[in-house]
Amino acid sequence: PLFDVFPDLKDDIDVRIIEKPSKGSGGHWDDSTNTIAIGAEYLGNDRYTSTLMVHEIAHVLQTRGDLPRGSAPEIRIAPLLLI
């Protein structure tokens, strides 16, 4: 459903698994490279990884202007990810 609403999103971002994300972070969005980086240590926890991806995708959409900026954007995007 997310790509139905934002079809160009899948071509606009890269997702990378990195050994060590920034201190205190499970991942991050880098708008200068259009990359979501997820810490490898979190891949064994599907629930955490999913939540982290939703959070970072919300930052992508905020950067593009598709969502308003805010402290909890994943609350507004979560319904778009439902199948």
N, CA, C and O atoms as a printed pandas DataFrame, in Angstrom:
     atom_number atom_name residue_name chain_id  residue_number  x_coord  y_coord  z_coord
0              1         N          PRO        A               1    0.781   -1.203    0.000
1              2        CA          PRO        A               1    0.000    0.000    0.000
2              3         C          PRO        A               1    0.832    1.282    0.000
3              4         O          PRO        A               1    0.428    2.278   -0.600
4              5         N          LEU        A               2    1.994    1.268    0.668
5              6        CA          LEU        A               2    2.815    2.469    0.711
6              7         C          LEU        A               2    3.221    2.899   -0.695
7              8         O          LEU        A               2    3.167    4.085   -1.018
8              9         N          PHE        A               3    3.629    1.945   -1.533
9             10        CA          PHE        A               3    4.067    2.285   -2.883
10            11         C          PHE        A               3    2.888    2.591   -3.803
11            12         O          PHE        A               3    3.076    3.177   -4.870
12            13         N          ASP        A               4    1.677    2.204   -3.407
13            14        CA          ASP        A               4    0.491    2.617   -4.161
14            15         C          ASP        A               4    0.264    4.122   -3.974
15            16         O          ASP        A               4   -0.117    4.826   -4.909
16            17         N          VAL        A               5    0.505    4.597   -2.752
17            18        CA          VAL        A               5    0.298    6.007   -2.433
18            19         C          VAL        A               5    1.478    6.861   -2.905
19            20         O          VAL        A               5    1.296    7.983   -3.378
20            21         N          PHE        A               6    2.691    6.312   -2.768
21            22        CA          PHE        A               6    3.925    7.016   -3.151
22            23         C          PHE        A               6    4.717    6.129   -4.117
23            24         O          PHE        A               6    5.742    5.572   -3.722
24            25         N          PRO        A               7    4.271    5.981   -5.373
25            26        CA          PRO        A               7    4.902    5.022   -6.290
26            27         C          PRO        A               7    6.374    5.287   -6.580
27            28         O          PRO        A               7    7.121    4.343   -6.839
28            29         N          ASP        A               8    6.805    6.521   -6.544
29            30        CA          ASP        A               8    8.208    6.807   -6.849
30            31         C          ASP        A               8    9.131    6.603   -5.648
31            32         O          ASP        A               8   10.352    6.682   -5.785
32            33         N          LEU        A               9    8.566    6.344   -4.495
33            34        CA          LEU        A               9    9.362    6.196   -3.282
34            35         C          LEU        A               9   10.357    5.038   -3.391
35            36         O          LEU        A               9   11.498    5.167   -2.945
36            37         N          LYS        A              10    9.947    3.919   -3.972
37            38        CA          LYS        A              10   10.835    2.756   -4.049
38            39         C          LYS        A              10   12.059    3.023   -4.922
39            40         O          LYS        A              10   13.093    2.377   -4.751
40            41         N          ASP        A              11   11.954    3.958   -5.843
41            42        CA          ASP        A              11   13.099    4.308   -6.691
42            43         C          ASP        A              11   13.933    5.439   -6.105
43            44         O          ASP        A              11   15.045    5.700   -6.563
44            45         N          ASP        A              12   13.391    6.113   -5.086
45            46        CA          ASP        A              12   14.058    7.293   -4.529
46            47         C          ASP        A              12   14.977    6.999   -3.354
47            48         O          ASP        A              12   15.837    7.819   -3.034
48            49         N          ILE        A              13   14.819    5.845   -2.701
49            50        CA          ILE        A              13   15.607    5.594   -1.495
50            51         C          ILE        A              13   16.371    4.278   -1.600
51            52         O          ILE        A              13   15.956    3.345   -2.287
52            53         N          ASP        A              14   17.488    4.235   -0.904
53            54        CA          ASP        A              14   18.273    3.016   -0.746
54            55         C          ASP        A              14   18.182    2.619    0.723
55            56         O          ASP        A              14   18.078    3.475    1.601
56            57         N          VAL        A              15   18.223    1.327    0.980
57            58        CA          VAL        A              15   18.260    0.832    2.353
58            59         C          VAL        A              15   19.554    0.060    2.508
59            60         O          VAL        A              15   19.869   -0.816    1.702
60            61         N          ARG        A              16   20.297    0.388    3.547
61            62        CA          ARG        A              16   21.582   -0.257    3.821
62            63         C          ARG        A              16   21.567   -0.830    5.233
63            64         O          ARG        A              16   20.989   -0.243    6.148
64            65         N          ILE        A              17   22.197   -1.962    5.392
65            66        CA          ILE        A              17   22.417   -2.545    6.707
66            67         C          ILE        A              17   23.845   -2.189    7.097
67            68         O          ILE        A              17   24.794   -2.500    6.376
68            69         N          ILE        A              18   23.986   -1.541    8.234
69            70        CA          ILE        A              18   25.314   -1.094    8.646
70            71         C          ILE        A              18   25.682   -1.748    9.974
71            72         O          ILE        A              18   24.818   -2.115   10.769
72            73         N          GLU        A              19   26.982   -1.882   10.188
73            74        CA          GLU        A              19   27.446   -2.549   11.406
74            75         C          GLU        A              19   27.104   -1.755   12.656
75            76         O          GLU        A              19   26.588   -2.313   13.624
76            77         N          LYS        A              20   27.386   -0.470   12.643
77            78        CA          LYS        A              20   27.141    0.351   13.832
78            79         C          LYS        A              20   26.506    1.683   13.430
79            80         O          LYS        A              20   27.164    2.541   12.843
80            81         N          PRO        A              21   25.231    1.844   13.751
81            82        CA          PRO        A              21   24.607    3.147   13.488
82            83         C          PRO        A              21   25.118    4.186   14.486
83            84         O          PRO        A              21   25.899    3.865   15.382
84            85         N          SER        A              22   24.686    5.396   14.330
85            86        CA          SER        A              22   25.089    6.473   15.243
86            87         C          SER        A              22   24.773    6.082   16.677
87            88         O          SER        A              22   23.812    5.357   16.935
88            89         N          LYS        A              23   25.574    6.557   17.593
89            90        CA          LYS        A              23   25.386    6.227   19.002
90            91         C          LYS        A              23   23.971    6.581   19.456
91            92         O          LYS        A              23   23.487    7.686   19.212
92            93         N          GLY        A              24   23.322    5.633   20.118
93            94        CA          GLY        A              24   21.979    5.852   20.624
94            95         C          GLY        A              24   20.889    5.721   19.580
95            96         O          GLY        A              24   19.746    6.108   19.823
96            97         N          SER        A              25   21.226    5.180   18.423
97            98        CA          SER        A              25   20.265    5.083   17.323
98            99         C          SER        A              25   20.284    3.681   16.728
99           100         O          SER        A              25   21.335    3.047   16.634
100          101         N          GLY        A              26   19.111    3.209   16.330
101          102        CA          GLY        A              26   19.034    1.920   15.635
102          103         C          GLY        A              26   19.191    2.084   14.133
103          104         O          GLY        A              26   19.381    1.109   13.405
104          105         N          GLY        A              27   19.112    3.316   13.683
105          106        CA          GLY        A              27   19.238    3.602   12.260
106          107         C          GLY        A              27   19.041    5.080   12.017
107          108         O          GLY        A              27   18.838    5.860   12.948
108          109         N          HIS        A              28   19.103    5.455   10.749
109          110        CA          HIS        A              28   18.914    6.874   10.434
110          111         C          HIS        A              28   18.582    7.052    8.948
111          112         O          HIS        A              28   18.794    6.166    8.120
112          113         N          TRP        A              29   18.060    8.218    8.664
113          114        CA          TRP        A              29   17.771    8.652    7.292
114          115         C          TRP        A              29   18.780    9.731    6.935
115          116         O          TRP        A              29   18.926   10.721    7.652
116          117         N          ASP        A              30   19.469    9.534    5.829
117          118        CA          ASP        A              30   20.437   10.522    5.347
118          119         C          ASP        A              30   19.892   11.103    4.053
119          120         O          ASP        A              30   19.961   10.464    3.003
120          121         N          ASP        A              31   19.350   12.314    4.127
121          122        CA          ASP        A              31   18.733   12.900    2.934
122          123         C          ASP        A              31   19.755   13.359    1.904
123          124         O          ASP        A              31   19.388   13.638    0.763
124          125         N          SER        A              32   21.029   13.444    2.278
125          126        CA          SER        A              32   22.045   13.830    1.285
126          127         C          SER        A              32   22.380   12.671    0.339
127          128         O          SER        A              32   22.867   12.894   -0.769
128          129         N          THR        A              33   22.116   11.432    0.779
129          130        CA          THR        A              33   22.374   10.255   -0.062
130          131         C          THR        A              33   21.113    9.452   -0.343
131          132         O          THR        A              33   21.164    8.424   -1.018
132          133         N          ASN        A              34   19.973    9.923    0.178
133          134        CA          ASN        A              34   18.698    9.203    0.046
134          135         C          ASN        A              34   18.818    7.766    0.537
135          136         O          ASN        A              34   18.381    6.829   -0.131
136          137         N          THR        A              35   19.420    7.607    1.721
137          138        CA          THR        A              35   19.679    6.279    2.260
138          139         C          THR        A              35   19.108    6.126    3.662
139          140         O          THR        A              35   19.293    6.986    4.523
140          141         N          ILE        A              36   18.411    5.015    3.872
141          142        CA          ILE        A              36   18.022    4.594    5.209
142          143         C          ILE        A              36   19.057    3.559    5.636
143          144         O          ILE        A              36   19.285    2.573    4.935
144          145         N          ALA        A              37   19.677    3.788    6.783
145          146        CA          ALA        A              37   20.658    2.845    7.323
146          147         C          ALA        A              37   20.068    2.209    8.574
147          148         O          ALA        A              37   19.573    2.909    9.457
148          149         N          ILE        A              38   20.123    0.882    8.650
149          150        CA          ILE        A              38   19.604    0.133    9.781
150          151         C          ILE        A              38   20.762   -0.643   10.400
151          152         O          ILE        A              38   21.538   -1.276    9.685
152          153         N          GLY        A              39   20.879   -0.597   11.720
153          154        CA          GLY        A              39   21.938   -1.323   12.406
154          155         C          GLY        A              39   21.752   -2.828   12.309
155          156         O          GLY        A              39   20.664   -3.333   12.587
156          157         N          ALA        A              40   22.779   -3.540   11.925
157          158        CA          ALA        A              40   22.724   -4.993   11.734
158          159         C          ALA        A              40   22.298   -5.722   13.003
159          160         O          ALA        A              40   21.635   -6.757   12.927
160          161         N          GLU        A              41   22.662   -5.206   14.144
161          162        CA          GLU        A              41   22.338   -5.884   15.399
162          163         C          GLU        A              41   20.831   -5.983   15.645
163          164         O          GLU        A              41   20.391   -6.793   16.460
164          165         N          TYR        A              42   20.046   -5.177   14.957
165          166        CA          TYR        A              42   18.597   -5.163   15.171
166          167         C          TYR        A              42   17.836   -6.082   14.215
167          168         O          TYR        A              42   16.620   -6.224   14.343
168          169         N          LEU        A              43   18.515   -6.695   13.278
169          170        CA          LEU        A              43   17.826   -7.501   12.277
170          171         C          LEU        A              43   17.190   -8.761   12.848
171          172         O          LEU        A              43   16.281   -9.311   12.228
172          173         N          GLY        A              44   17.630   -9.230   13.992
173          174        CA          GLY        A              44   17.036  -10.416   14.599
174          175         C          GLY        A              44   15.724  -10.146   15.301
175          176         O          GLY        A              44   15.056  -11.080   15.744
176          177         N          ASN        A              45   15.346   -8.889   15.411
177          178        CA          ASN        A              45   14.129   -8.508   16.105
178          179         C          ASN        A              45   13.169   -7.883   15.092
179          180         O          ASN        A              45   13.223   -6.680   14.835
180          181         N          ASP        A              46   12.289   -8.709   14.519
181          182        CA          ASP        A              46   11.398   -8.240   13.456
182          183         C          ASP        A              46   10.530   -7.058   13.884
183          184         O          ASP        A              46   10.326   -6.120   13.114
184          185         N          ARG        A              47   10.029   -7.105   15.095
185          186        CA          ARG        A              47    9.156   -6.019   15.553
186          187         C          ARG        A              47    9.930   -4.703   15.636
187          188         O          ARG        A              47    9.437   -3.667   15.189
188          189         N          TYR        A              48   11.118   -4.735   16.195
189          190        CA          TYR        A              48   11.915   -3.511   16.311
190          191         C          TYR        A              48   12.332   -3.011   14.933
191          192         O          TYR        A              48   12.258   -1.814   14.655
192          193         N          THR        A              49   12.774   -3.932   14.064
193          194        CA          THR        A              49   13.201   -3.542   12.721
194          195         C          THR        A              49   12.036   -2.916   11.952
195          196         O          THR        A              49   12.225   -1.917   11.257
196          197         N          SER        A              50   10.844   -3.485   12.067
197          198        CA          SER        A              50    9.666   -2.932   11.381
198          199         C          SER        A              50    9.343   -1.539   11.901
199          200         O          SER        A              50    9.084   -0.621   11.122
200          201         N          THR        A              51    9.361   -1.387   13.213
201          202        CA          THR        A              51    9.087   -0.078   13.808
202          203         C          THR        A              51   10.128    0.945   13.370
203          204         O          THR        A              51    9.797    2.088   13.055
204          205         N          LEU        A              52   11.374    0.528   13.354
205          206        CA          LEU        A              52   12.454    1.416   12.928
206          207         C          LEU        A              52   12.280    1.826   11.464
207          208         O          LEU        A              52   12.476    2.992   11.123
208          209         N          MET        A              53   11.915    0.884   10.604
209          210        CA          MET        A              53   11.705    1.206    9.188
210          211         C          MET        A              53   10.557    2.197    9.013
211          212         O          MET        A              53   10.664    3.140    8.230
212          213         N          VAL        A              54    9.471    1.988    9.732
213          214        CA          VAL        A              54    8.339    2.918    9.649
214          215         C          VAL        A              54    8.788    4.315   10.075
215          216         O          VAL        A              54    8.445    5.310    9.436
216          217         N          HIS        A              55    9.545    4.376   11.143
217          218        CA          HIS        A              55   10.041    5.662   11.642
218          219         C          HIS        A              55   10.927    6.358   10.600
219          220         O          HIS        A              55   10.774    7.553   10.346
220          221         N          GLU        A              56   11.847    5.606   10.006
221          222        CA          GLU        A              56   12.763    6.207    9.023
222          223         C          GLU        A              56   12.037    6.574    7.727
223          224         O          GLU        A              56   12.347    7.598    7.119
224          225         N          ILE        A              57   11.080    5.757    7.301
225          226        CA          ILE        A              57   10.291    6.087    6.105
226          227         C          ILE        A              57    9.490    7.365    6.352
227          228         O          ILE        A              57    9.310    8.173    5.440
228          229         N          ALA        A              58    9.017    7.547    7.568
229          230        CA          ALA        A              58    8.319    8.791    7.890
230          231         C          ALA        A              58    9.247    9.990    7.720
231          232         O          ALA        A              58    8.822   11.040    7.237
232          233         N          HIS        A              59   10.513    9.840    8.114
233          234        CA          HIS        A              59   11.477   10.926    7.898
234          235         C          HIS        A              59   11.684   11.183    6.401
235          236         O          HIS        A              59   11.810   12.332    5.977
236          237         N          VAL        A              60   11.718   10.121    5.614
237          238        CA          VAL        A              60   11.838   10.282    4.154
238          239         C          VAL        A              60   10.674   11.120    3.638
239          240         O          VAL        A              60   10.874   12.081    2.894
240          241         N          LEU        A              61    9.468   10.755    4.033
241          242        CA          LEU        A              61    8.280   11.462    3.558
242          243         C          LEU        A              61    8.242   12.902    4.065
243          244         O          LEU        A              61    7.754   13.792    3.369
244          245         N          GLN        A              62    8.749   13.133    5.263
245          246        CA          GLN        A              62    8.837   14.509    5.766
246          247         C          GLN        A              62    9.814   15.323    4.925
247          248         O          GLN        A              62    9.532   16.468    4.573
248          249         N          THR        A              63   10.953   14.735    4.607
249          250        CA          THR        A              63   11.966   15.437    3.816
250          251         C          THR        A              63   11.417   15.802    2.442
251          252         O          THR        A              63   11.682   16.888    1.926
252          253         N          ARG        A              64   10.649   14.887    1.854
253          254        CA          ARG        A              64   10.072   15.129    0.533
254          255         C          ARG        A              64    8.895   16.095    0.583
255          256         O          ARG        A              64    8.462   16.592   -0.456
256          257         N          GLY        A              65    8.373   16.366    1.775
257          258        CA          GLY        A              65    7.223   17.251    1.911
258          259         C          GLY        A              65    5.892   16.533    1.852
259          260         O          GLY        A              65    4.845   17.178    1.787
260          261         N          ASP        A              66    5.911   15.189    1.874
261          262        CA          ASP        A              66    4.667   14.421    1.818
262          263         C          ASP        A              66    3.975   14.315    3.176
263          264         O          ASP        A              66    2.779   14.031    3.238
264          265         N          LEU        A              67    4.707   14.539    4.257
265          266        CA          LEU        A              67    4.158   14.512    5.611
266          267         C          LEU        A              67    4.638   15.742    6.353
267          268         O          LEU        A              67    5.734   16.239    6.093
268          269         N          PRO        A              68    3.832   16.235    7.268
269          270        CA          PRO        A              68    4.307   17.349    8.094
270          271         C          PRO        A              68    5.402   16.858    9.035
271          272         O          PRO        A              68    5.434   15.683    9.401
272          273         N          ARG        A              69    6.282   17.749    9.420
273          274        CA          ARG        A              69    7.331   17.392   10.380
274          275         C          ARG        A              69    6.707   17.286   11.761
275          276         O          ARG        A              69    5.732   17.970   12.069
276          277         N          GLY        A              70    7.280   16.422   12.587
277          278        CA          GLY        A              70    6.774   16.243   13.946
278          279         C          GLY        A              70    7.592   15.201   14.678
279          280         O          GLY        A              70    8.462   14.556   14.094
280          281         N          SER        A              71    7.310   15.040   15.952
281          282        CA          SER        A              71    8.118   14.146   16.765
282          283         C          SER        A              71    7.687   12.690   16.657
283          284         O          SER        A              71    8.471   11.804   16.998
284          285         N          ALA        A              72    6.477   12.409   16.198
285          286        CA          ALA        A              72    6.005   11.028   16.099
286          287         C          ALA        A              72    5.339   10.782   14.753
287          288         O          ALA        A              72    4.163   10.422   14.711
288          289         N          PRO        A              73    6.060   10.966   13.655
289          290        CA          PRO        A              73    5.436   10.829   12.337
290          291         C          PRO        A              73    4.974    9.410   12.032
291          292         O          PRO        A              73    4.102    9.225   11.182
292          293         N          GLU        A              74    5.540    8.390   12.708
293          294        CA          GLU        A              74    5.149    7.013   12.417
294          295         C          GLU        A              74    3.685    6.755   12.741
295          296         O          GLU        A              74    3.085    5.839   12.180
296          297         N          ILE        A              75    3.103    7.542   13.633
297          298        CA          ILE        A              75    1.690    7.378   13.953
298          299         C          ILE        A              75    0.839    7.713   12.732
299          300         O          ILE        A              75   -0.187    7.072   12.502
300          301         N          ARG        A              76    1.245    8.696   11.955
301          302        CA          ARG        A              76    0.475    9.104   10.783
302          303         C          ARG        A              76    0.722    8.205    9.573
303          304         O          ARG        A              76   -0.133    8.113    8.693
304          305         N          ILE        A              77    1.876    7.542    9.517
305          306        CA          ILE        A              77    2.192    6.723    8.354
306          307         C          ILE        A              77    1.800    5.259    8.547
307          308         O          ILE        A              77    1.618    4.547    7.560
308          309         N          ALA        A              78    1.666    4.795    9.772
309          310        CA          ALA        A              78    1.403    3.381   10.027
310          311         C          ALA        A              78    0.225    2.834    9.222
311          312         O          ALA        A              78    0.349    1.726    8.699
312          313         N          PRO        A              79   -0.900    3.522    9.084
313          314        CA          PRO        A              79   -1.997    2.975    8.289
314          315         C          PRO        A              79   -1.638    2.748    6.815
315          316         O          PRO        A              79   -2.235    1.887    6.168
316          317         N          LEU        A              80   -0.695    3.486    6.286
317          318        CA          LEU        A              80   -0.296    3.310    4.882
318          319         C          LEU        A              80    0.460    2.009    4.667
319          320         O          LEU        A              80    0.538    1.523    3.539
320          321         N          LEU        A              81    1.016    1.439    5.724
321          322        CA          LEU        A              81    1.823    0.237    5.598
322          323         C          LEU        A              81    1.003   -1.031    5.741
323          324         O          LEU        A              81    1.513   -2.126    5.504
324          325         N          LEU        A              82   -0.255   -0.902    6.122
325          326        CA          LEU        A              82   -1.101   -2.079    6.293
326          327         C          LEU        A              82   -1.459   -2.702    4.963
327          328         O          LEU        A              82   -1.689   -2.006    3.974
328          329         N          ILE        A              83   -1.502   -4.003    4.952
329          330        CA          ILE        A              83   -1.844   -4.729    3.706
330          331         C          ILE        A              83   -3.316   -5.031    3.684
331          332         O          ILE        A              83   -3.808   -5.633    2.729
